[in-house]
Short mmCIF file of N, CA and C in Angstrom, two decimals:
data_model
loop_
_atom_site.label_atom_id
_atom_site.label_comp_id
_atom_site.label_asym_id
_atom_site.label_seq_id
_atom_site.Cartn_x
_atom_site.Cartn_y
_atom_site.Cartn_z
N MET A 919 1.75 15.79 10.80
CA MET A 919 0.92 14.43 11.12
C MET A 919 -0.56 14.32 10.95
N ALA A 920 -1.20 13.28 10.60
CA ALA A 920 -2.50 13.07 10.06
C ALA A 920 -2.96 12.69 11.25
N THR A 921 -4.31 12.71 11.26
CA THR A 921 -5.29 11.95 12.04
C THR A 921 -6.14 11.02 11.45
N VAL A 922 -6.47 10.05 11.61
CA VAL A 922 -7.53 9.01 11.51
C VAL A 922 -8.36 8.04 12.34
N THR A 923 -9.15 7.68 12.24
CA THR A 923 -9.95 6.65 13.36
C THR A 923 -9.43 5.09 12.95
N LEU A 924 -9.81 4.09 14.43
CA LEU A 924 -10.21 3.10 14.25
C LEU A 924 -11.35 2.83 15.35
N LYS A 925 -12.35 2.31 14.68
CA LYS A 925 -13.38 2.28 15.42
C LYS A 925 -13.87 3.60 15.95
N GLY A 926 -13.82 4.42 15.65
CA GLY A 926 -14.00 6.13 15.55
C GLY A 926 -13.28 6.43 16.54
N ASN A 927 -12.22 6.04 17.05
CA ASN A 927 -11.02 6.42 18.22
C ASN A 927 -9.91 7.03 17.33
N ALA A 928 -9.30 8.35 17.46
CA ALA A 928 -8.48 9.10 16.97
C ALA A 928 -7.16 8.37 17.15
N ILE A 929 -6.72 8.14 15.85
CA ILE A 929 -5.15 7.73 16.12
C ILE A 929 -4.05 8.80 15.34
N GLU A 930 -2.99 8.78 15.53
CA GLU A 930 -2.24 10.00 14.34
C GLU A 930 -1.25 8.92 13.71
N THR A 931 -0.61 9.43 12.69
CA THR A 931 0.37 8.84 11.61
C THR A 931 1.52 10.08 12.21
N SER A 932 2.75 9.67 11.61
CA SER A 932 4.08 9.73 11.56
C SER A 932 4.01 11.44 10.58
N GLY A 933 3.48 11.62 9.67
CA GLY A 933 3.23 12.66 8.51
C GLY A 933 1.92 12.62 7.91
N ASN A 934 2.43 13.31 6.69
CA ASN A 934 0.93 13.41 5.52
C ASN A 934 1.77 12.43 4.50
N LEU A 935 0.67 11.84 3.69
CA LEU A 935 1.24 11.29 2.47
C LEU A 935 1.83 12.50 1.20
N PRO A 936 2.51 11.72 0.44
CA PRO A 936 3.15 13.24 -0.56
C PRO A 936 2.06 13.62 -1.12
N LYS A 937 2.58 14.96 -1.78
CA LYS A 937 1.27 15.55 -2.16
C LYS A 937 1.06 15.02 -3.96
N VAL A 938 -0.31 15.10 -4.27
CA VAL A 938 -0.50 14.87 -5.88
C VAL A 938 0.41 15.94 -6.67
N GLY A 939 1.12 15.35 -7.49
CA GLY A 939 1.77 16.31 -8.43
C GLY A 939 3.23 16.19 -8.52
N THR A 940 3.79 15.64 -7.09
CA THR A 940 5.21 15.64 -6.73
C THR A 940 5.75 14.24 -7.28
N THR A 941 6.96 14.22 -7.12
CA THR A 941 7.76 12.96 -7.35
C THR A 941 7.77 11.94 -6.26
N ALA A 942 7.40 10.58 -6.66
CA ALA A 942 7.06 9.68 -5.61
C ALA A 942 8.32 9.62 -4.83
N PRO A 943 8.37 9.50 -3.70
CA PRO A 943 9.81 9.41 -2.74
C PRO A 943 10.02 8.02 -3.11
N ASP A 944 11.57 7.81 -3.27
CA ASP A 944 11.98 6.23 -3.65
C ASP A 944 11.66 5.43 -2.13
N PHE A 945 11.87 3.80 -2.43
CA PHE A 945 11.62 3.07 -1.02
C PHE A 945 12.55 1.99 -1.43
N LYS A 946 12.85 1.23 -0.04
CA LYS A 946 13.63 0.03 -0.23
C LYS A 946 12.57 -0.94 0.83
N LEU A 947 12.13 -1.70 0.14
CA LEU A 947 11.18 -2.69 0.55
C LEU A 947 11.42 -4.16 0.41
N THR A 948 11.12 -5.56 1.15
CA THR A 948 11.20 -6.32 1.22
C THR A 948 10.35 -7.43 0.44
N ALA A 949 10.81 -7.93 -0.86
CA ALA A 949 9.63 -8.90 -1.53
C ALA A 949 9.57 -10.33 -1.07
N THR A 950 8.51 -11.10 -1.00
CA THR A 950 8.45 -12.45 -0.88
C THR A 950 9.27 -13.31 -0.68
N ASP A 951 10.49 -13.04 -1.82
CA ASP A 951 11.95 -13.77 -1.86
C ASP A 951 12.77 -13.52 -1.44
N LEU A 952 12.23 -12.57 -0.10
CA LEU A 952 13.30 -11.68 0.35
C LEU A 952 14.58 -10.77 -0.41
N SER A 953 14.15 -10.38 -1.93
CA SER A 953 15.23 -9.48 -2.08
C SER A 953 14.36 -8.19 -2.00
N THR A 954 15.47 -7.02 -2.17
CA THR A 954 15.50 -5.75 -2.03
C THR A 954 14.52 -5.24 -3.06
N LYS A 955 13.10 -4.29 -3.40
CA LYS A 955 12.47 -4.12 -4.17
C LYS A 955 12.89 -2.17 -4.09
N THR A 956 12.73 -1.36 -5.07
CA THR A 956 13.15 0.09 -4.91
C THR A 956 12.16 0.56 -6.02
N LEU A 957 11.47 1.93 -5.93
CA LEU A 957 10.55 2.51 -7.01
C LEU A 957 11.38 1.95 -8.26
N SER A 958 12.62 2.35 -8.43
CA SER A 958 13.08 2.30 -9.50
C SER A 958 12.74 0.94 -10.33
N ASP A 959 12.91 0.32 -9.65
CA ASP A 959 12.31 -1.75 -10.20
C ASP A 959 11.09 -1.79 -11.04
N PHE A 960 10.11 -0.64 -10.76
CA PHE A 960 8.88 -0.46 -11.26
C PHE A 960 8.96 0.70 -12.35
N LYS A 961 10.24 1.36 -12.75
CA LYS A 961 10.12 2.17 -13.66
C LYS A 961 9.58 1.74 -14.95
N GLY A 962 8.63 3.02 -15.47
CA GLY A 962 7.82 2.82 -16.74
C GLY A 962 6.67 2.12 -16.67
N SER A 963 6.37 1.86 -15.54
CA SER A 963 4.87 1.31 -15.29
C SER A 963 4.17 2.35 -14.36
N LYS A 964 3.01 2.23 -14.18
CA LYS A 964 2.16 2.94 -13.60
C LYS A 964 1.64 1.90 -12.29
N ILE A 965 1.95 2.65 -11.15
CA ILE A 965 2.20 2.23 -10.02
C ILE A 965 0.64 2.12 -8.99
N VAL A 966 0.34 1.50 -8.34
CA VAL A 966 -0.72 1.55 -7.12
C VAL A 966 -0.33 0.91 -5.90
N LEU A 967 0.11 1.89 -4.85
CA LEU A 967 0.54 1.38 -3.82
C LEU A 967 -0.55 1.28 -2.81
N ASN A 968 -0.98 -0.23 -2.46
CA ASN A 968 -2.20 -0.66 -1.55
C ASN A 968 -1.24 -0.39 -0.27
N ILE A 969 -1.44 0.24 0.57
CA ILE A 969 -0.86 0.16 2.17
C ILE A 969 -1.79 0.09 2.87
N PHE A 970 -1.48 -0.86 3.77
CA PHE A 970 -2.44 -1.24 5.06
C PHE A 970 -1.56 -1.78 6.08
N PRO A 971 -2.39 -1.96 7.21
CA PRO A 971 -1.99 -2.46 8.45
C PRO A 971 -1.42 -3.96 8.52
N SER A 972 -1.99 -4.88 7.90
CA SER A 972 -1.96 -6.16 8.36
C SER A 972 -2.69 -7.14 7.31
N ILE A 973 -1.76 -8.12 6.38
CA ILE A 973 -2.71 -8.79 5.91
C ILE A 973 -3.63 -9.67 6.44
N ASP A 974 -3.50 -10.28 7.81
CA ASP A 974 -4.11 -10.55 8.60
C ASP A 974 -5.62 -10.24 9.13
N THR A 975 -5.91 -8.95 8.52
CA THR A 975 -7.35 -8.50 8.86
C THR A 975 -7.88 -8.68 7.85
N GLY A 976 -9.39 -8.95 8.06
CA GLY A 976 -10.15 -8.94 6.95
C GLY A 976 -10.57 -7.60 5.82
N THR A 977 -10.27 -6.51 6.22
CA THR A 977 -10.16 -5.30 5.53
C THR A 977 -8.94 -5.15 4.65
N CYS A 978 -7.90 -5.52 5.09
CA CYS A 978 -6.84 -5.23 4.48
C CYS A 978 -6.63 -6.56 3.43
N ALA A 979 -7.00 -7.66 3.85
CA ALA A 979 -7.15 -9.08 2.89
C ALA A 979 -8.00 -8.29 1.49
N GLN A 980 -9.21 -8.11 2.00
CA GLN A 980 -10.15 -7.73 1.16
C GLN A 980 -9.60 -6.64 0.02
N SER A 981 -8.92 -5.73 0.64
CA SER A 981 -7.95 -4.90 -0.36
C SER A 981 -7.03 -5.27 -1.19
N VAL A 982 -6.35 -6.45 -0.63
CA VAL A 982 -5.46 -7.14 -1.45
C VAL A 982 -6.19 -7.59 -2.75
N ARG A 983 -6.99 -8.38 -2.46
CA ARG A 983 -8.17 -9.25 -3.23
C ARG A 983 -8.87 -8.35 -4.37
N GLN A 984 -9.42 -7.34 -3.83
CA GLN A 984 -9.96 -6.29 -5.04
C GLN A 984 -8.83 -5.74 -5.73
N PHE A 985 -7.78 -5.29 -5.26
CA PHE A 985 -6.69 -4.71 -6.38
C PHE A 985 -6.35 -5.75 -7.10
N ASN A 986 -6.13 -7.03 -6.52
CA ASN A 986 -5.66 -8.20 -7.35
C ASN A 986 -6.66 -8.28 -8.70
N LYS A 987 -8.19 -8.43 -8.15
CA LYS A 987 -9.02 -8.58 -9.39
C LYS A 987 -8.93 -7.28 -10.41
N GLU A 988 -8.77 -6.16 -10.18
CA GLU A 988 -8.61 -5.13 -10.81
C GLU A 988 -7.41 -4.80 -11.58
N ALA A 989 -6.16 -5.58 -10.91
CA ALA A 989 -5.07 -5.42 -11.58
C ALA A 989 -4.89 -6.59 -12.80
N SER A 990 -5.53 -7.51 -13.04
CA SER A 990 -5.88 -8.17 -14.07
C SER A 990 -6.04 -7.67 -15.25
N GLU A 991 -6.98 -6.69 -15.29
CA GLU A 991 -7.34 -5.94 -16.14
C GLU A 991 -6.54 -4.34 -16.89
N LEU A 992 -5.80 -4.32 -15.94
CA LEU A 992 -4.92 -2.92 -16.11
C LEU A 992 -3.77 -2.93 -16.83
N LYS A 993 -3.45 -2.55 -18.05
CA LYS A 993 -2.57 -2.71 -18.79
C LYS A 993 -1.17 -1.62 -18.52
N ASP A 994 -0.07 -2.01 -18.18
CA ASP A 994 1.36 -1.40 -17.77
C ASP A 994 1.26 -0.94 -16.61
N THR A 995 0.53 -1.65 -15.24
CA THR A 995 0.15 -1.35 -14.30
C THR A 995 0.45 -2.17 -13.43
N LYS A 996 1.31 -1.95 -12.30
CA LYS A 996 1.90 -2.90 -11.09
C LYS A 996 1.12 -2.47 -9.49
N VAL A 997 0.44 -3.53 -9.07
CA VAL A 997 -0.10 -2.96 -7.86
C VAL A 997 0.75 -3.64 -6.51
N LEU A 998 1.49 -2.47 -5.84
CA LEU A 998 2.03 -3.41 -5.16
C LEU A 998 1.50 -3.40 -3.67
N CYS A 999 1.43 -4.40 -2.85
CA CYS A 999 0.73 -4.21 -1.82
C CYS A 999 1.54 -4.57 -0.42
N ILE A 1000 1.44 -3.17 0.50
CA ILE A 1000 2.71 -3.04 1.24
C ILE A 1000 2.13 -2.95 3.01
N SER A 1001 2.61 -3.72 3.58
CA SER A 1001 2.50 -3.49 5.12
C SER A 1001 3.70 -4.03 5.85
N LYS A 1002 3.93 -3.72 7.02
CA LYS A 1002 5.20 -4.39 7.73
C LYS A 1002 4.75 -6.12 8.36
N ASP A 1003 3.91 -6.71 7.76
CA ASP A 1003 4.20 -8.23 7.86
C ASP A 1003 5.11 -8.59 7.40
N LEU A 1004 5.38 -9.80 7.81
CA LEU A 1004 6.73 -10.36 7.12
C LEU A 1004 6.24 -10.78 6.06
N PRO A 1005 7.23 -10.93 5.17
CA PRO A 1005 7.30 -11.69 3.51
C PRO A 1005 6.68 -13.01 3.57
N PHE A 1006 6.77 -13.75 4.49
CA PHE A 1006 6.44 -15.07 4.40
C PHE A 1006 4.81 -14.97 4.72
N ALA A 1007 4.00 -13.95 5.58
CA ALA A 1007 2.62 -14.07 5.53
C ALA A 1007 2.13 -13.55 4.27
N HIS A 1008 2.90 -12.47 3.47
CA HIS A 1008 2.36 -11.95 2.48
C HIS A 1008 2.33 -13.16 1.42
N SER A 1009 3.24 -14.07 1.42
CA SER A 1009 3.49 -15.25 0.44
C SER A 1009 2.30 -16.30 0.82
N ARG A 1010 2.03 -16.75 2.05
CA ARG A 1010 1.37 -17.45 2.49
C ARG A 1010 -0.35 -17.18 2.10
N PHE A 1011 -0.50 -16.02 2.41
CA PHE A 1011 -2.26 -15.12 2.00
C PHE A 1011 -2.27 -15.60 0.54
N CYS A 1012 -0.93 -14.69 -0.11
CA CYS A 1012 -1.59 -14.55 -1.42
C CYS A 1012 -1.50 -16.11 -2.44
N GLY A 1013 -0.68 -16.99 -1.83
CA GLY A 1013 -0.83 -18.47 -2.03
C GLY A 1013 -1.81 -19.09 -1.91
N ALA A 1014 -2.36 -18.74 -0.69
CA ALA A 1014 -3.91 -19.75 -0.22
C ALA A 1014 -4.74 -19.06 -1.35
N GLU A 1015 -4.69 -18.17 -1.71
CA GLU A 1015 -6.00 -17.08 -2.30
C GLU A 1015 -5.69 -17.39 -3.69
N GLY A 1016 -4.51 -17.41 -4.20
CA GLY A 1016 -4.50 -17.63 -5.59
C GLY A 1016 -4.36 -16.48 -6.11
N LEU A 1017 -3.80 -15.37 -5.39
CA LEU A 1017 -3.65 -14.02 -6.18
C LEU A 1017 -2.10 -13.78 -6.66
N ASP A 1018 -2.07 -13.62 -8.22
CA ASP A 1018 -0.62 -13.45 -8.45
C ASP A 1018 -1.01 -12.08 -9.78
N ASN A 1019 -1.63 -11.25 -9.50
CA ASN A 1019 -1.67 -9.82 -9.98
C ASN A 1019 -1.19 -8.78 -9.15
N VAL A 1020 -0.66 -9.15 -7.81
CA VAL A 1020 -0.31 -8.15 -7.23
C VAL A 1020 1.45 -8.44 -6.52
N ILE A 1021 1.75 -7.46 -6.40
CA ILE A 1021 3.18 -7.51 -5.76
C ILE A 1021 3.38 -7.37 -4.53
N SER A 1022 3.52 -8.25 -3.73
CA SER A 1022 3.39 -8.23 -2.08
C SER A 1022 5.06 -7.54 -1.23
N LEU A 1023 5.01 -6.67 -0.50
CA LEU A 1023 6.27 -5.94 0.20
C LEU A 1023 5.97 -5.89 1.34
N SER A 1024 7.10 -5.69 1.93
CA SER A 1024 7.30 -5.44 3.58
C SER A 1024 8.14 -4.47 3.90
N ASP A 1025 7.49 -3.61 5.00
CA ASP A 1025 8.25 -2.71 5.41
C ASP A 1025 8.83 -2.67 6.78
N TYR A 1026 9.08 -4.24 6.95
CA TYR A 1026 9.29 -4.98 8.09
C TYR A 1026 10.92 -4.81 8.88
N LYS A 1027 12.19 -4.34 7.90
CA LYS A 1027 13.23 -4.31 7.89
C LYS A 1027 13.66 -3.05 8.70
N ASP A 1028 13.35 -1.81 8.02
CA ASP A 1028 13.74 -0.59 8.93
C ASP A 1028 12.66 0.31 9.13
N GLY A 1029 11.58 0.01 8.45
CA GLY A 1029 10.50 0.85 8.67
C GLY A 1029 10.41 2.28 7.54
N SER A 1030 11.48 2.51 6.91
CA SER A 1030 11.79 3.75 5.97
C SER A 1030 10.50 4.05 5.23
N PHE A 1031 10.08 2.90 4.57
CA PHE A 1031 8.92 3.31 3.63
C PHE A 1031 7.61 4.26 4.55
N GLY A 1032 7.12 3.77 5.70
CA GLY A 1032 6.39 4.33 6.41
C GLY A 1032 6.89 5.96 6.75
N LYS A 1033 7.90 5.56 7.14
CA LYS A 1033 8.31 7.24 7.40
C LYS A 1033 8.01 7.95 6.28
N THR A 1034 8.82 7.53 5.18
CA THR A 1034 8.99 8.28 4.27
C THR A 1034 8.10 8.75 3.73
N TYR A 1035 6.59 7.87 3.57
CA TYR A 1035 5.35 8.31 3.10
C TYR A 1035 4.40 8.85 4.23
N GLY A 1036 5.00 8.98 5.37
CA GLY A 1036 4.22 9.70 6.53
C GLY A 1036 3.07 8.63 7.02
N VAL A 1037 3.09 7.36 6.97
CA VAL A 1037 1.92 6.36 7.20
C VAL A 1037 2.26 5.58 8.42
N ASP A 1038 3.10 5.99 9.13
CA ASP A 1038 3.50 4.91 10.31
C ASP A 1038 2.41 4.95 11.58
N PHE A 1039 1.51 4.69 11.90
CA PHE A 1039 0.60 5.00 13.31
C PHE A 1039 1.62 5.25 14.27
N ILE A 1040 1.43 6.44 14.84
CA ILE A 1040 2.41 6.75 15.99
C ILE A 1040 1.67 6.84 17.57
N THR A 1041 0.36 6.41 17.55
CA THR A 1041 -0.34 6.23 18.60
C THR A 1041 -1.60 5.49 18.44
N GLY A 1042 -2.24 4.71 19.53
CA GLY A 1042 -3.38 3.87 19.27
C GLY A 1042 -2.70 2.37 19.28
N PRO A 1043 -3.48 1.57 19.63
CA PRO A 1043 -3.26 0.26 19.17
C PRO A 1043 -2.59 -0.57 17.89
N LEU A 1044 -2.67 0.53 17.07
CA LEU A 1044 -1.77 -0.07 15.83
C LEU A 1044 -0.66 0.56 15.58
N GLU A 1045 -0.27 1.14 16.88
CA GLU A 1045 0.84 1.85 17.07
C GLU A 1045 2.12 0.83 16.25
N ALA A 1046 3.18 1.73 15.26
CA ALA A 1046 4.01 1.13 14.33
C ALA A 1046 3.66 0.50 13.13
N LEU A 1047 2.32 0.38 13.08
CA LEU A 1047 1.81 -0.25 11.62
C LEU A 1047 1.74 0.59 10.69
N LEU A 1048 1.19 0.10 9.51
CA LEU A 1048 1.03 1.42 8.51
C LEU A 1048 -0.68 1.88 8.23
N SER A 1049 -0.96 3.29 8.11
CA SER A 1049 -2.12 3.31 7.95
C SER A 1049 -2.74 2.82 6.55
N ARG A 1050 -3.99 2.53 6.61
CA ARG A 1050 -4.53 2.25 5.12
C ARG A 1050 -4.73 3.22 4.55
N SER A 1051 -3.87 3.13 3.25
CA SER A 1051 -3.51 4.62 2.34
C SER A 1051 -3.74 3.74 0.74
N VAL A 1052 -3.61 4.72 -0.36
CA VAL A 1052 -3.29 4.07 -1.21
C VAL A 1052 -2.52 5.53 -2.01
N VAL A 1053 -1.80 5.10 -2.91
CA VAL A 1053 -0.77 6.21 -3.85
C VAL A 1053 -1.17 5.63 -5.32
N VAL A 1054 -1.46 6.42 -6.17
CA VAL A 1054 -1.20 5.91 -7.51
C VAL A 1054 0.27 7.00 -8.01
N ILE A 1055 1.02 6.58 -8.78
CA ILE A 1055 2.23 6.82 -9.49
C ILE A 1055 2.11 6.53 -10.97
N ASN A 1056 2.38 7.52 -11.39
CA ASN A 1056 2.22 7.40 -13.18
C ASN A 1056 3.70 6.82 -13.66
N GLU A 1057 3.68 6.83 -14.65
CA GLU A 1057 4.74 5.79 -15.50
C GLU A 1057 5.89 6.89 -15.37
N ASN A 1058 5.88 8.02 -15.11
CA ASN A 1058 7.08 9.20 -14.82
C ASN A 1058 7.55 9.43 -13.56
N GLY A 1059 6.73 8.52 -12.70
CA GLY A 1059 7.19 8.54 -11.17
C GLY A 1059 6.54 9.54 -10.16
N VAL A 1060 5.31 10.37 -11.45
CA VAL A 1060 4.52 11.35 -10.57
C VAL A 1060 3.47 11.01 -9.50
N ILE A 1061 3.32 11.42 -8.85
CA ILE A 1061 1.83 10.81 -8.09
C ILE A 1061 0.88 11.69 -8.77
N THR A 1062 -0.50 10.62 -8.93
CA THR A 1062 -1.46 11.56 -9.40
C THR A 1062 -2.72 11.16 -8.71
N TYR A 1063 -2.67 10.34 -7.45
CA TYR A 1063 -3.82 10.17 -6.43
C TYR A 1063 -3.29 9.74 -5.12
N THR A 1064 -3.99 10.35 -4.10
CA THR A 1064 -3.66 9.84 -2.80
C THR A 1064 -4.67 9.52 -1.85
N GLU A 1065 -4.86 8.48 -1.51
CA GLU A 1065 -5.83 8.68 -0.24
C GLU A 1065 -5.24 8.15 0.94
N GLN A 1066 -6.06 8.63 2.14
CA GLN A 1066 -5.45 8.13 3.28
C GLN A 1066 -7.13 7.57 4.03
N VAL A 1067 -7.14 6.40 4.28
CA VAL A 1067 -8.65 6.26 4.65
C VAL A 1067 -9.03 6.77 6.06
N SER A 1068 -9.81 7.31 6.04
CA SER A 1068 -10.02 8.27 7.43
C SER A 1068 -10.30 7.25 8.59
N GLU A 1069 -11.28 6.28 8.42
CA GLU A 1069 -11.73 5.23 9.33
C GLU A 1069 -10.93 3.84 8.81
N THR A 1070 -9.93 3.28 9.60
CA THR A 1070 -9.40 2.57 9.16
C THR A 1070 -9.77 1.13 8.89
N VAL A 1071 -11.01 0.85 9.56
CA VAL A 1071 -11.36 -0.51 9.12
C VAL A 1071 -12.38 -0.20 7.87
N ASN A 1072 -12.17 0.79 6.98
CA ASN A 1072 -13.17 1.02 5.91
C ASN A 1072 -12.22 0.49 4.87
N GLU A 1073 -12.83 0.37 3.66
CA GLU A 1073 -11.71 -0.46 2.54
C GLU A 1073 -11.51 1.37 1.60
N PRO A 1074 -10.54 1.05 1.10
CA PRO A 1074 -10.07 2.26 0.21
C PRO A 1074 -11.12 2.53 -0.88
N ASN A 1075 -11.05 3.30 -1.55
CA ASN A 1075 -12.05 4.13 -2.70
C ASN A 1075 -11.27 3.60 -3.93
N TYR A 1076 -11.42 2.12 -4.43
CA TYR A 1076 -10.80 1.35 -5.18
C TYR A 1076 -11.37 2.48 -6.70
N SER A 1077 -12.69 2.76 -7.15
CA SER A 1077 -12.81 3.09 -8.28
C SER A 1077 -12.08 4.89 -8.20
N ALA A 1078 -11.89 5.14 -7.64
CA ALA A 1078 -10.91 6.77 -7.73
C ALA A 1078 -9.51 6.72 -7.77
N ALA A 1079 -9.29 5.12 -7.23
CA ALA A 1079 -7.59 5.30 -7.47
C ALA A 1079 -7.53 4.45 -8.87
N LEU A 1080 -8.25 3.92 -9.21
CA LEU A 1080 -8.52 3.30 -10.74
C LEU A 1080 -8.77 4.40 -11.60
N GLU A 1081 -9.41 5.33 -11.29
CA GLU A 1081 -9.54 6.53 -12.51
C GLU A 1081 -8.07 7.29 -12.46
N ALA A 1082 -7.45 7.37 -11.72
CA ALA A 1082 -6.39 8.01 -11.59
C ALA A 1082 -5.50 7.25 -12.62
N LEU A 1083 -5.59 6.22 -12.87
CA LEU A 1083 -4.72 5.35 -13.78
C LEU A 1083 -4.76 5.93 -14.81
N LYS A 1084 -5.90 6.55 -15.58
CA LYS A 1084 -6.07 6.60 -16.92
C LYS A 1084 -5.85 7.74 -17.34
#
């Protein structure tokens, strides 16, 4: 398990992010059209997993906006924005903001993504939500970068994640 903070207070996650250099674990998530998406649906593309607690918080919303902006300039790259928010919340937010360069996915059905990637909060006020993290996966399905943001209210290191795509 990993320990991060929320406004300076320690909270724990269910595990640790998969290691750089390993094959990314498969997942099953729900898209805004309620279809099921798996890692293999994005095979052949570079992938950024932008993982966060809730689209309805300022920092999470900003990460989606920032990755949407950056993704418009990335070749053969998909940015997957993942939380346990209902798909309707993702759709509402991205529609209202005009964000169409990211793919919104939800782990609300069975929570298997959070468990597999070790990012479920298991203590604290955000218990059962996902820890703010970024995982970059190359076109061969190998993880090239991970970051679990140590202070949950902070944004991820966008430049490091984008550098890992090169």
